[in-house]
XYZ file of C-alpha atoms in Angstrom:
685
model
C 205.945 -65.715 100.733
C 208.743 -64.772 103.232
C 211.327 -66.993 105.252
C 208.542 -66.953 108.333
C 205.850 -68.134 106.402
C 207.737 -71.003 104.309
C 209.137 -72.514 107.884
C 205.041 -72.386 109.118
C 204.211 -73.847 105.442
C 207.016 -76.848 105.652
C 205.876 -77.357 109.295
C 202.011 -78.252 108.381
C 203.561 -79.883 105.148
C 205.619 -82.353 107.069
C 202.988 -82.688 109.948
C 199.894 -83.724 106.981
C 202.471 -86.488 105.400
C 201.604 -89.160 107.604
C 197.370 -88.829 107.176
C 198.112 -88.043 103.345
C 200.136 -91.000 102.706
C 197.517 -92.751 104.666
C 194.766 -91.111 102.239
C 196.967 -92.784 99.068
C 198.140 -89.210 98.178
C 200.944 -88.622 95.881
C 202.902 -86.174 98.109
C 205.623 -85.593 95.187
C 202.718 -84.487 92.492
C 200.709 -82.437 95.190
C 201.339 -78.860 95.179
C 200.142 -77.165 98.467
C 201.403 -73.596 96.947
C 198.912 -73.497 94.131
C 195.747 -74.454 96.984
C 197.029 -72.804 99.642
C 196.357 -69.572 100.347
C 198.021 -67.393 103.832
C 196.643 -64.402 105.313
C 198.542 -61.727 106.105
C 198.790 -62.744 109.307
C 202.071 -64.228 109.892
C 200.689 -67.303 111.972
C 197.630 -67.991 110.127
C 197.045 -69.949 107.392
C 193.698 -69.306 105.515
C 192.677 -72.749 104.046
C 194.034 -75.976 103.072
C 192.484 -78.546 100.758
C 193.432 -82.664 101.770
C 192.321 -84.938 99.225
C 190.683 -87.589 100.711
C 190.348 -91.459 99.327
C 187.334 -91.681 97.204
C 186.203 -88.170 98.277
C 187.260 -84.701 99.023
C 186.766 -83.215 102.292
C 187.517 -79.192 102.914
C 188.880 -78.576 106.369
C 189.642 -75.135 106.992
C 192.561 -74.770 109.776
C 194.006 -71.893 111.903
C 197.043 -72.162 113.463
C 195.504 -73.045 116.804
C 193.005 -75.371 115.266
C 194.165 -78.534 113.984
C 192.708 -82.499 112.766
C 194.077 -85.618 113.297
C 192.995 -87.831 110.257
C 192.770 -91.713 110.236
C 191.459 -93.767 107.672
C 188.050 -93.735 109.304
C 187.610 -91.069 111.742
C 189.303 -87.536 112.763
C 189.523 -86.116 115.889
C 188.395 -82.390 115.950
C 189.966 -79.389 118.369
C 188.881 -76.358 117.476
C 189.939 -72.677 119.581
C 188.390 -69.469 118.789
C 186.950 -70.781 115.303
C 184.489 -68.565 113.380
C 180.661 -69.922 113.312
C 180.637 -69.244 109.564
C 183.731 -71.107 109.058
C 182.823 -74.370 110.584
C 179.880 -74.383 108.873
C 181.642 -73.812 105.718
C 183.615 -76.836 106.955
C 180.096 -79.199 107.414
C 178.688 -78.641 104.199
C 181.530 -79.720 102.129
C 181.955 -82.839 104.940
C 177.869 -83.623 104.843
C 177.469 -82.360 101.117
C 174.399 -80.628 102.816
C 172.682 -77.340 101.787
C 172.716 -74.560 104.240
C 170.802 -71.147 104.649
C 172.593 -69.101 107.106
C 170.180 -66.486 109.089
C 172.791 -63.013 108.796
C 172.471 -62.989 112.328
C 174.339 -66.059 112.738
C 178.015 -65.151 114.112
C 180.162 -65.707 117.002
C 183.949 -67.830 117.909
C 183.504 -71.305 119.139
C 185.851 -73.647 120.802
C 185.897 -77.975 120.778
C 187.952 -80.293 122.638
C 187.879 -83.601 121.569
C 190.292 -86.618 122.203
C 188.304 -89.289 120.876
C 187.484 -90.007 116.893
C 184.509 -89.621 115.113
C 182.831 -90.565 111.281
C 180.921 -88.469 109.236
C 177.733 -88.910 111.259
C 178.800 -88.297 114.574
C 180.744 -85.188 113.113
C 177.293 -83.631 111.915
C 175.466 -84.473 114.998
C 178.690 -82.600 116.754
C 177.876 -79.461 114.853
C 174.081 -79.357 115.646
C 175.069 -79.795 119.531
C 177.825 -77.076 119.002
C 174.853 -74.862 117.490
C 172.414 -75.264 119.924
C 174.947 -74.256 122.602
C 175.568 -71.070 120.862
C 171.565 -70.896 120.658
C 171.137 -71.357 116.933
C 169.038 -74.512 115.186
C 168.997 -76.258 112.116
C 165.664 -76.258 110.290
C 165.507 -79.183 107.976
C 163.774 -79.285 104.632
C 163.976 -80.758 100.928
C 167.310 -80.107 99.936
C 168.129 -77.574 102.267
C 168.659 -76.277 106.326
C 168.167 -73.213 107.792
C 170.341 -72.091 110.736
C 168.441 -69.784 112.731
C 168.234 -68.281 116.561
C 166.214 -70.485 118.875
C 163.931 -67.513 119.137
C 162.727 -68.284 115.648
C 161.798 -71.926 116.725
C 157.749 -71.326 117.166
C 157.603 -69.821 113.509
C 159.848 -72.227 111.617
C 159.930 -76.254 112.489
C 160.391 -79.387 110.610
C 158.860 -83.187 110.484
C 159.818 -85.462 112.865
C 161.234 -88.189 110.783
C 165.206 -88.868 110.200
C 166.253 -85.652 112.071
C 169.091 -85.306 114.661
C 168.024 -84.873 117.974
C 168.977 -81.406 118.684
C 166.643 -80.298 115.382
C 163.600 -78.521 116.193
C 160.475 -80.684 115.601
C 156.726 -79.827 115.770
C 154.344 -82.318 116.673
C 150.676 -83.025 117.884
C 149.899 -85.721 120.644
C 146.523 -86.625 121.320
C 145.496 -86.944 124.893
C 143.341 -90.097 125.989
C 142.361 -90.444 129.417
C 143.483 -87.123 130.742
C 142.529 -83.119 130.400
C 145.238 -81.749 127.727
C 144.993 -78.573 129.718
C 146.276 -80.548 132.937
C 148.463 -82.351 131.135
C 150.263 -78.384 130.068
C 150.636 -77.343 133.106
C 152.757 -80.486 134.525
C 154.818 -80.149 130.674
C 155.715 -76.559 130.523
C 158.587 -76.290 133.399
C 160.083 -79.578 131.064
C 160.029 -78.063 127.518
C 163.077 -75.908 126.720
C 163.005 -71.789 126.633
C 162.461 -71.514 122.895
C 160.043 -74.501 122.968
C 156.389 -74.023 122.627
C 153.492 -76.484 124.772
C 149.654 -75.772 124.106
C 146.862 -77.518 124.650
C 143.778 -78.022 122.089
C 140.712 -78.526 124.354
C 137.961 -79.345 121.465
C 139.938 -82.550 120.726
C 141.927 -82.982 123.861
C 145.493 -82.759 122.166
C 148.933 -80.904 123.124
C 150.628 -79.336 120.309
C 154.990 -79.397 120.940
C 157.768 -77.676 119.208
C 160.731 -78.568 121.079
C 164.037 -80.600 119.652
C 163.500 -83.730 118.747
C 165.479 -85.498 122.056
C 163.170 -83.550 124.322
C 160.494 -84.642 122.573
C 161.329 -88.232 123.150
C 161.497 -87.203 126.537
C 158.261 -85.681 126.659
C 156.445 -88.213 125.603
C 157.792 -90.573 127.458
C 155.990 -88.788 130.638
C 152.838 -88.129 128.765
C 152.824 -92.029 128.409
C 153.001 -92.374 131.986
C 150.915 -89.734 133.067
C 147.885 -90.525 130.338
C 146.867 -93.277 131.830
C 142.977 -94.311 132.196
C 141.084 -92.849 135.146
C 138.019 -94.987 137.065
C 135.510 -92.440 137.045
C 132.719 -92.701 139.910
C 129.409 -90.689 140.702
C 128.132 -89.928 143.536
C 124.698 -88.791 144.779
C 124.245 -85.207 146.048
C 120.630 -84.680 147.929
C 119.056 -81.069 148.164
C 117.149 -80.464 150.900
C 116.049 -76.410 150.452
C 117.208 -75.800 146.770
C 115.420 -76.885 143.704
C 117.809 -79.995 142.179
C 116.797 -78.271 138.673
C 117.710 -74.761 139.410
C 120.989 -75.959 141.186
C 122.045 -77.955 137.703
C 121.481 -74.689 135.506
C 123.710 -72.694 137.565
C 126.749 -75.337 137.922
C 126.408 -76.166 133.732
C 126.567 -72.299 133.243
C 129.751 -72.211 134.898
C 131.389 -75.423 132.727
C 133.037 -74.656 130.089
C 131.493 -74.725 126.317
C 132.656 -77.395 123.496
C 134.418 -79.843 125.540
C 132.383 -82.801 124.247
C 135.503 -84.701 123.457
C 137.801 -83.572 126.111
C 138.941 -86.411 128.872
C 136.869 -87.491 131.464
C 134.086 -84.576 131.254
C 131.748 -83.519 134.039
C 128.303 -85.163 133.964
C 125.241 -84.055 135.922
C 122.181 -85.851 135.841
C 118.855 -84.999 137.463
C 116.523 -86.894 139.637
C 113.604 -84.612 140.216
C 111.658 -87.665 142.154
C 114.386 -87.496 144.735
C 114.863 -83.413 144.377
C 118.968 -84.625 144.160
C 121.785 -84.524 141.194
C 123.713 -87.115 140.395
C 127.314 -86.107 139.440
C 129.882 -88.282 137.052
C 133.420 -87.150 136.650
C 136.923 -86.891 138.207
C 137.273 -86.953 142.007
C 138.759 -83.485 141.500
C 135.721 -82.379 139.725
C 133.437 -83.894 141.616
C 134.620 -82.015 144.801
C 134.104 -78.796 143.461
C 130.614 -79.385 142.769
C 130.054 -80.925 146.225
C 131.042 -77.289 147.569
C 128.950 -75.739 145.385
C 125.799 -77.837 145.823
C 126.636 -76.997 149.441
C 126.678 -73.385 148.908
C 123.944 -73.261 146.573
C 121.420 -75.471 149.191
C 121.664 -73.773 152.073
C 118.224 -72.890 154.249
C 117.355 -69.255 153.528
C 116.410 -66.948 156.376
C 113.535 -65.268 154.394
C 111.325 -69.080 154.524
C 110.963 -68.827 150.690
C 110.173 -66.524 148.304
C 106.845 -65.066 146.957
C 106.022 -65.394 143.134
C 103.241 -64.469 141.068
C 102.767 -66.743 138.045
C 100.028 -65.515 135.232
C 97.831 -68.077 133.795
C 97.064 -67.920 129.847
C 94.461 -70.532 129.615
C 93.288 -72.182 133.174
C 90.865 -70.137 135.993
C 93.045 -69.467 139.002
C 90.305 -70.681 141.582
C 89.965 -73.903 139.587
C 93.345 -75.310 139.738
C 93.981 -73.652 142.896
C 92.598 -76.916 144.985
C 95.203 -78.712 143.167
C 98.039 -77.104 143.539
C 97.620 -76.528 147.827
C 97.128 -80.464 148.167
C 100.477 -81.018 145.982
C 102.361 -78.551 148.335
C 100.795 -79.767 151.543
C 102.297 -83.309 150.299
C 105.095 -81.954 149.277
C 106.010 -80.263 152.785
C 104.936 -83.183 153.956
C 107.144 -85.382 152.266
C 110.538 -83.330 153.149
C 112.682 -83.656 155.663
C 111.480 -82.686 159.406
C 114.528 -81.024 160.289
C 114.235 -78.476 157.670
C 111.452 -75.932 158.699
C 109.274 -75.189 155.551
C 106.040 -73.730 154.941
C 104.241 -72.866 151.920
C 101.044 -70.645 151.031
C 99.661 -70.993 147.276
C 96.471 -68.710 146.803
C 94.552 -67.118 143.675
C 93.687 -63.676 142.252
C 90.790 -63.950 140.373
C 90.909 -60.393 139.466
C 94.497 -60.667 137.284
C 93.865 -64.999 136.661
C 97.419 -65.599 139.011
C 98.378 -68.152 141.134
C 100.422 -66.469 144.436
C 103.115 -68.993 145.796
C 105.355 -68.389 148.454
C 107.733 -71.252 148.927
C 111.455 -72.628 149.256
C 112.660 -72.510 145.591
C 112.598 -76.928 145.799
C 108.997 -76.425 146.303
C 108.355 -73.898 144.073
C 110.046 -75.487 141.232
C 107.726 -78.529 141.535
C 104.288 -76.162 142.053
C 105.483 -74.054 138.493
C 105.826 -77.626 137.093
C 102.377 -78.678 138.257
C 100.831 -75.072 136.604
C 102.378 -75.346 133.254
C 101.154 -78.741 132.779
C 97.466 -77.725 133.747
C 97.904 -73.757 132.085
C 96.990 -75.313 128.657
C 94.925 -74.368 125.919
C 92.164 -77.159 125.460
C 90.475 -78.102 122.630
C 86.904 -77.016 121.943
C 83.720 -79.447 120.633
C 81.293 -77.980 117.833
C 78.043 -80.174 118.881
C 75.266 -80.075 116.042
C 71.864 -81.482 116.858
C 68.512 -82.605 115.345
C 65.771 -83.377 117.507
C 62.738 -84.500 115.438
C 59.093 -86.341 116.270
C 58.611 -88.540 114.186
C 55.103 -89.675 113.336
C 54.764 -93.400 112.744
C 51.211 -94.115 112.371
C 50.523 -95.582 108.823
C 53.926 -94.815 107.985
C 55.101 -96.972 105.014
C 58.550 -96.022 104.152
C 61.318 -95.075 106.850
C 64.884 -95.124 106.287
C 68.499 -93.595 104.740
C 69.022 -92.530 101.765
C 72.726 -91.646 100.833
C 74.492 -89.837 97.786
C 77.289 -88.573 96.425
C 78.026 -86.079 93.743
C 80.830 -86.591 90.990
C 83.235 -84.015 89.208
C 80.867 -83.630 86.537
C 78.058 -82.987 89.247
C 76.086 -85.795 88.139
C 74.734 -88.039 91.119
C 76.637 -91.338 91.750
C 76.305 -94.481 94.224
C 72.418 -93.657 95.028
C 70.059 -95.724 97.156
C 67.072 -93.855 96.382
C 63.584 -94.804 97.842
C 61.597 -91.903 96.028
C 63.860 -90.847 93.056
C 63.976 -87.200 94.938
C 68.033 -87.144 95.493
C 69.182 -87.255 92.333
C 67.258 -84.399 91.545
C 68.302 -82.786 94.937
C 72.079 -83.031 94.065
C 72.749 -81.912 90.445
C 69.699 -78.878 90.519
C 70.707 -75.764 91.549
C 67.408 -75.191 93.507
C 66.712 -78.524 94.167
C 63.225 -79.254 95.884
C 62.759 -82.925 97.040
C 59.105 -85.069 97.313
C 56.404 -84.545 99.938
C 57.182 -85.464 102.932
C 59.508 -84.456 105.823
C 63.696 -84.576 104.610
C 66.358 -83.563 107.172
C 69.788 -83.191 105.511
C 71.934 -84.804 108.406
C 75.573 -83.854 106.288
C 76.322 -81.470 103.918
C 79.729 -79.832 102.521
C 80.839 -78.536 99.261
C 84.242 -77.986 98.970
C 86.076 -76.062 95.595
C 86.250 -79.426 94.108
C 82.478 -79.665 93.837
C 82.416 -82.835 95.448
C 79.676 -82.745 97.868
C 78.535 -85.353 100.459
C 75.081 -85.743 102.002
C 73.277 -88.497 104.285
C 69.385 -87.894 103.745
C 67.183 -89.260 106.547
C 64.289 -89.498 104.958
C 60.730 -89.774 106.426
C 58.332 -90.073 103.702
C 54.315 -90.757 103.571
C 51.501 -88.397 102.125
C 50.330 -89.463 105.560
C 53.143 -89.304 107.678
C 54.857 -86.073 109.551
C 58.257 -85.227 110.649
C 58.648 -82.460 112.966
C 61.562 -80.992 113.987
C 61.483 -79.853 117.558
C 65.230 -77.995 117.281
C 68.294 -77.777 115.794
C 70.698 -76.791 118.476
C 74.073 -76.086 117.922
C 76.404 -75.390 120.633
C 80.532 -74.971 121.534
C 82.258 -75.781 124.594
C 85.655 -76.808 125.977
C 86.762 -80.255 126.257
C 85.358 -81.746 129.602
C 83.382 -78.630 130.091
C 79.192 -78.830 129.940
C 77.348 -77.045 127.774
C 73.325 -76.915 127.793
C 70.552 -75.469 125.275
C 67.327 -74.441 126.567
C 63.956 -73.954 124.047
C 61.083 -73.496 125.730
C 59.195 -71.346 128.917
C 58.869 -71.155 132.106
C 55.573 -72.440 133.536
C 54.643 -71.261 137.073
C 53.441 -74.145 139.069
C 51.288 -74.290 142.647
C 53.420 -75.291 145.529
C 51.513 -74.544 148.277
C 48.038 -72.885 148.758
C 46.502 -71.578 152.251
C 43.235 -70.446 152.700
C 43.151 -67.652 156.063
C 39.726 -67.363 157.548
C 37.849 -63.961 156.681
C 39.567 -64.036 152.607
C 37.710 -65.868 150.161
C 40.983 -65.814 148.168
C 43.347 -68.477 149.087
C 47.089 -67.761 149.367
C 49.424 -69.358 146.996
C 52.861 -70.310 146.476
C 54.644 -70.708 143.143
C 57.278 -72.060 141.637
C 58.130 -71.487 138.151
C 59.888 -74.695 135.936
C 61.662 -74.320 132.549
C 59.291 -76.144 129.975
C 60.195 -77.197 126.618
C 63.869 -78.989 124.928
C 66.422 -79.083 127.326
C 69.856 -80.557 126.164
C 73.033 -80.915 128.473
C 76.202 -82.023 126.815
C 79.192 -82.601 128.425
C 82.299 -83.641 126.090
C 85.216 -85.569 126.736
C 88.230 -85.885 124.199
C 89.984 -89.049 124.221
C 93.130 -90.018 122.312
C 92.689 -90.827 118.758
C 90.407 -88.698 118.256
C 87.201 -90.121 119.492
C 84.667 -88.290 122.043
C 82.924 -89.378 125.207
C 79.715 -87.489 125.386
C 77.187 -86.844 128.616
C 74.304 -86.660 127.380
C 71.089 -85.488 129.003
C 67.816 -84.966 126.718
C 64.395 -83.693 127.937
C 61.419 -83.029 126.082
C 58.396 -81.629 128.264
C 55.180 -79.982 127.926
C 52.261 -79.189 129.090
C 49.041 -81.187 127.997
C 46.318 -80.267 130.045
C 45.303 -78.467 132.823
C 43.653 -80.484 136.207
C 40.580 -79.862 137.713
C 41.947 -78.147 140.663
C 43.821 -75.553 138.491
C 46.650 -77.546 138.414
C 49.051 -78.261 135.206
C 49.891 -81.479 134.007
C 53.014 -82.002 131.953
C 54.318 -84.721 129.781
C 58.252 -85.468 129.899
C 60.098 -87.462 127.609
C 64.466 -87.947 128.939
C 67.319 -89.305 127.451
C 70.624 -89.810 129.744
C 73.601 -91.335 128.683
C 77.126 -91.546 128.137
C 78.562 -92.300 124.513
C 81.361 -92.164 122.433
C 81.543 -91.270 119.213
C 84.625 -90.842 116.645
C 85.368 -86.959 115.694
C 82.975 -85.656 112.686
C 80.965 -88.902 113.035
C 77.144 -89.030 113.381
C 75.287 -90.925 116.592
C 71.186 -91.193 116.376
C 69.584 -91.649 119.681
C 65.805 -92.223 119.854
C 62.733 -94.748 120.382
C 61.188 -92.571 122.613
C 57.568 -93.182 121.431
C 54.737 -91.146 122.779
C 51.266 -92.893 122.699
C 48.980 -89.364 121.904
C 45.068 -89.882 121.888
C 43.410 -87.241 119.700
C 39.434 -86.793 120.583
C 37.761 -85.159 117.864
C 33.933 -83.969 118.542
C 31.323 -82.209 116.302
C 28.195 -80.978 117.109
C 25.195 -79.356 115.159
C 24.880 -75.531 116.771
C 22.467 -74.853 119.219
C 20.921 -78.483 118.886
C 23.995 -80.349 120.379
C 24.012 -78.099 123.684
C 20.639 -79.380 124.582
C 21.125 -81.496 127.956
C 20.365 -85.036 127.177
C 18.743 -84.970 123.526
C 22.162 -82.912 122.573
C 23.819 -86.207 122.506
C 21.426 -87.156 119.349
C 23.389 -84.031 117.481
C 26.934 -84.726 118.681
C 29.868 -86.748 116.632
C 33.169 -87.900 118.640
C 36.093 -89.776 117.606
C 39.466 -90.953 119.329
C 42.360 -91.298 117.057
C 45.687 -92.601 118.545
C 49.189 -91.496 117.314
C 52.403 -92.476 118.075
C 55.133 -90.451 117.879
C 59.102 -91.348 117.800
C 61.494 -88.937 119.116
C 64.937 -89.186 117.154
C 67.425 -87.418 118.422
C 71.071 -86.697 115.724
C 74.286 -85.458 117.564
C 77.399 -84.666 115.210
C 79.817 -83.883 116.936
C 83.576 -81.856 115.938
C 86.663 -81.246 117.280
C 88.070 -77.725 116.914
C 91.584 -78.081 118.001
C 92.606 -74.721 117.314
C 91.072 -71.171 116.719
C 91.850 -71.684 112.848
C 89.492 -74.612 112.671
C 86.601 -72.946 114.758
C 87.010 -69.540 112.074
C 86.521 -72.254 109.389
C 83.284 -73.577 111.141
C 82.260 -70.036 111.771
C 82.259 -69.223 108.107
C 80.407 -71.513 106.773
C 77.563 -71.147 109.018
C 77.670 -67.594 108.446
C 77.991 -67.915 104.993
C 74.805 -70.480 105.204
C 72.398 -67.444 107.341
C 73.682 -65.126 104.393
C 72.227 -67.565 101.070
C 69.300 -68.553 103.515
C 68.393 -64.219 104.003
C 68.718 -64.340 99.871
C 66.140 -67.205 99.306
C 63.950 -65.240 101.850
C 63.776 -62.203 99.463
C 66.512 -60.040 100.473
C 69.623 -60.071 102.664
C 70.304 -57.408 105.985
C 73.948 -59.278 106.507
C 76.743 -58.314 104.335
C 78.362 -60.802 101.750
C 81.277 -61.414 104.319
C 82.662 -60.897 107.334
C 84.059 -57.627 108.258
C 88.211 -57.488 107.279
C 89.305 -57.847 111.236
C 87.303 -61.362 111.283
C 87.753 -62.840 107.677
C 90.798 -65.343 107.156
C 93.961 -63.502 105.984
C 95.017 -65.193 102.288
C 98.405 -66.131 103.564
C 96.893 -68.547 105.964
C 96.397 -72.132 104.846
C 93.801 -73.757 106.536
C 94.432 -77.709 108.187
C 93.706 -79.881 105.594
C 92.813 -82.709 108.279
C 89.813 -80.227 108.634
C 88.198 -80.794 105.342
C 85.417 -82.741 106.223
C 83.611 -80.638 108.424
C 79.859 -80.703 107.715
C 77.627 -78.205 108.881
C 74.213 -79.231 109.703
C 71.580 -78.063 106.861
C 67.937 -78.781 106.214
C 66.639 -79.310 103.020
C 62.551 -78.568 103.672
C 62.646 -75.462 101.533
C 63.731 -74.991 98.157
C 67.498 -74.558 98.453
C 69.609 -77.055 99.814
C 73.217 -75.865 98.698
C 75.318 -72.783 99.845
C 77.903 -71.251 98.242
C 80.942 -72.096 100.325
C 84.347 -70.252 101.087
C 87.175 -71.501 99.031
C 90.288 -71.382 101.401
C 93.682 -71.664 100.196
C 94.681 -74.825 99.394
């Protein structure tokens, strides 16, 4: 050590005598030359360790920097001190471990006249770093010193951090949209901070210093106040409220259910207006958009063709025209609106020319009218029962169990048990009518047999019509012939043959039925039944007919049987016998003749069995059962010309499962022959 360095060393020693003495350091035994290292520069003291009471504090001094120490505080003045040297000193003072980024470099200057403690010294250190563009990221057991450009990728927790430390936090926004709040707060965030909004949860993510974060929270608390949302009605004159609402909703951002004060739009179709709720600014935008969309069109309306699937265009045309007229009359008189609705039978379509508001209502009505209506299968038995000397008349019920035995019988004649158990059942003498018969794959059959049994009685089945019609559509069946009736006769002079006018009328069995399906699978039937026949020819060559008619409206449950009857016809049967030749002699011939009269009473019974065909699968099931019955009947008659099954194009696919609800369909069969059972098609269950 040269003389100049010795002089500097003694000056420093003398300068530190007082503070070292205050710290209780024994200057006699304190050897500076063992711990003090000097650089080659004559004015630099490389380092000096100072003993402090109860702790060791490393203070690195330069010739241009010095500490003024007291017992509890120090005064710091630095000039052109390297930053890494200050970091080493702070590490010794605070006991913190630092990881220093290689990019951290430079010199600092600090002027201080006030005494500070260790905590204030660390806060001053953070402020020095921030001024020079560096930050401290706190971690567990260590801290990182990085350039401020790395703030977004490196952040710390909020708790127990200095004001100049960088932190990341999530702030929920309750009453205001987070996106709007970000636009206000962005200028306040430091240049190295980060601010973003997460719309689904209406929150804000902030990366900034703790001190700036406290200020941001104070501003957010003042701005995030509850807003009294209101709603307003926006009536439309020309446009459809439904269409306008769709356009506006398509413009709204998606996934905003949790956003603050979302815009809500409801439709009042009856008054053709929108009900809009939300913030005033949002409602103002919607109001402007509604005004633009509700402008009157110079074309007077668009022309749209609506093709129908099920309904007839000409049938629903009067309804649509009436509704369109009411819509025009109910609109504002200041608005000129025209509407034109026509039907095209060739394409079964409705052509509508109307403003969009009116067309929307018309289209809604069309969609409600153009639906697939259910069908009704109506099966009937029309029979005449001769009731002279009838000894037995009743209904027999029977069911066959799993083993094929008949159970639960009310059997007057003893013939039902064998009928149900035999493969080719026969009944005892008399007329028998099988009102219902259904065989399923489980071999459980059900039958209701109407029996009129008497060796001297008779049942004449006049007809067994079966017809399918659409709900609320009339269907009719006629079994008979056209008979000419004289309506006018004129005798022309000079002509021996009179001029006659004839009118042909239907004589026979007529059945008209109009079903109406109600709620609960009940069917209202309007029935008109007529049975007429020619009885005899009058003296003037006129025809005399007898007629029995039933006209009624009844309610029947789906797949149930209704009996109509009580029309009794009194017929006088005259029988005359005579001896040939002798019986033809006038006056004397009466002695060789025998004549008798017998009164016969016949009761007309009508059995109605309606079944609702809800869809095509149920209709196909009934068709297959009917077809199979005819096929089995042909086999009994000695041969079959029909294929055993329908063609594949009309057969059921194996993958289709028929509705279980319709398993109880009972086709009407007639047990007047040897065979009353037929093979049922086994469908997938």
